[in-house]
Short mmCIF file of C-alpha atoms in Angstrom, two decimals:
data_model
loop_
_atom_site.label_atom_id
_atom_site.label_comp_id
_atom_site.label_asym_id
_atom_site.label_seq_id
_atom_site.Cartn_x
_atom_site.Cartn_y
_atom_site.Cartn_z
CA MET V 1 41.72 27.00 -164.19
CA ASN V 2 44.57 24.86 -162.89
CA ARG V 3 43.95 21.15 -163.59
CA LEU V 4 45.62 18.27 -161.84
CA VAL V 5 47.58 15.92 -164.07
CA CYS V 6 49.14 12.64 -162.98
CA ARG V 7 52.92 12.88 -162.82
CA LYS V 8 53.32 9.24 -163.77
CA CYS V 9 50.91 8.63 -166.67
CA GLY V 10 49.72 12.14 -167.61
CA SER V 11 46.02 11.39 -167.06
CA SER V 12 43.66 14.12 -165.85
CA ASN V 13 41.29 11.61 -164.21
CA ILE V 14 42.32 12.54 -160.65
CA SER V 15 40.37 12.39 -157.39
CA VAL V 16 41.43 14.36 -154.32
CA GLN V 17 40.83 12.94 -150.86
CA ILE V 18 41.25 14.52 -147.45
CA SER V 19 42.93 12.17 -145.01
CA THR V 20 43.27 12.55 -141.24
CA VAL V 21 46.49 11.33 -139.64
CA GLN V 22 46.83 10.83 -135.88
CA THR V 23 50.23 10.55 -134.22
CA PRO V 24 50.79 10.16 -130.48
CA LYS V 25 52.51 13.00 -128.67
CA GLY V 26 55.66 12.16 -126.81
CA ARG V 27 55.18 12.24 -123.07
CA HIS V 28 58.76 13.00 -122.10
CA GLY V 29 61.75 14.48 -123.85
CA ALA V 30 65.12 12.96 -124.66
CA ILE V 31 66.85 14.33 -121.55
CA TYR V 32 64.23 12.68 -119.31
CA TRP V 33 64.79 9.29 -120.97
CA ILE V 34 68.60 9.62 -120.86
CA LEU V 35 68.69 10.56 -117.16
CA ILE V 36 65.63 8.91 -115.59
CA GLY V 37 63.30 6.99 -117.91
CA TRP V 38 65.64 4.21 -119.01
CA TRP V 39 65.87 2.81 -115.46
CA LEU V 40 62.70 4.11 -113.74
CA HIS V 41 60.04 2.69 -116.06
CA PRO V 42 61.43 -0.88 -116.16
CA LEU V 43 61.68 -0.87 -112.35
CA LEU V 44 58.12 0.37 -111.98
CA TRP V 45 56.82 -2.33 -114.34
CA LEU V 46 58.91 -4.97 -112.55
CA PHE V 47 57.75 -4.17 -109.01
CA LEU V 48 54.35 -2.53 -109.58
CA THR V 49 52.95 -4.46 -112.55
CA LEU V 50 49.37 -4.89 -111.33
CA PRO V 51 48.89 -1.30 -110.06
CA MET V 52 50.44 0.10 -113.27
CA LEU V 53 48.12 -2.04 -115.44
CA VAL V 54 45.12 -0.74 -113.47
CA TRP V 55 46.43 2.83 -113.83
CA ARG V 56 46.83 2.43 -117.62
CA VAL V 57 43.26 1.11 -117.93
CA ILE V 58 41.84 3.99 -115.87
CA HIS V 59 44.03 6.74 -117.39
CA PRO V 60 45.08 5.82 -120.95
CA ASN V 61 47.40 8.06 -122.95
CA ARG V 62 44.98 10.11 -125.07
CA LYS V 63 47.40 12.81 -126.19
CA THR V 64 47.57 12.82 -129.97
CA ASN V 65 48.40 15.22 -132.77
CA ILE V 66 45.69 15.31 -135.44
CA ARG V 67 46.66 16.55 -138.89
CA THR V 68 44.76 16.59 -142.16
CA GLN V 69 46.33 16.27 -145.58
CA LYS V 70 45.05 16.32 -149.16
CA ILE V 71 46.01 13.33 -151.26
CA ALA V 72 45.51 13.17 -155.03
CA VAL V 73 44.97 9.71 -156.52
CA CYS V 74 45.15 8.94 -160.24
CA GLN V 75 42.20 6.79 -161.30
CA GLN V 76 44.14 5.36 -164.27
CA CYS V 77 47.39 4.10 -162.72
CA GLY V 78 46.80 4.43 -158.95
CA TYR V 79 49.70 6.82 -158.33
CA SER V 80 49.13 9.08 -155.29
CA TRP V 81 50.80 12.26 -154.02
CA ASN V 82 50.23 15.05 -151.51
CA VAL V 83 48.54 18.17 -152.89
#
């Protein structure tokens, strides 16, 4: 059996936790922002502030990447690392 041992203090009193990490997906790529986005979005917010606020409330950006990771935590010294 393979036991986990803390890399910092050598203790075998380790707990493993599964953590979920959410990161937002990018809506547009770099070429879009270089050619169009840098001037279009500020102009839209400048001239259409109220309609854009209503649009953001009705249609929020819900695109996210969800990823799980295992994290080991030493109960002696508090050191943590990805398993």
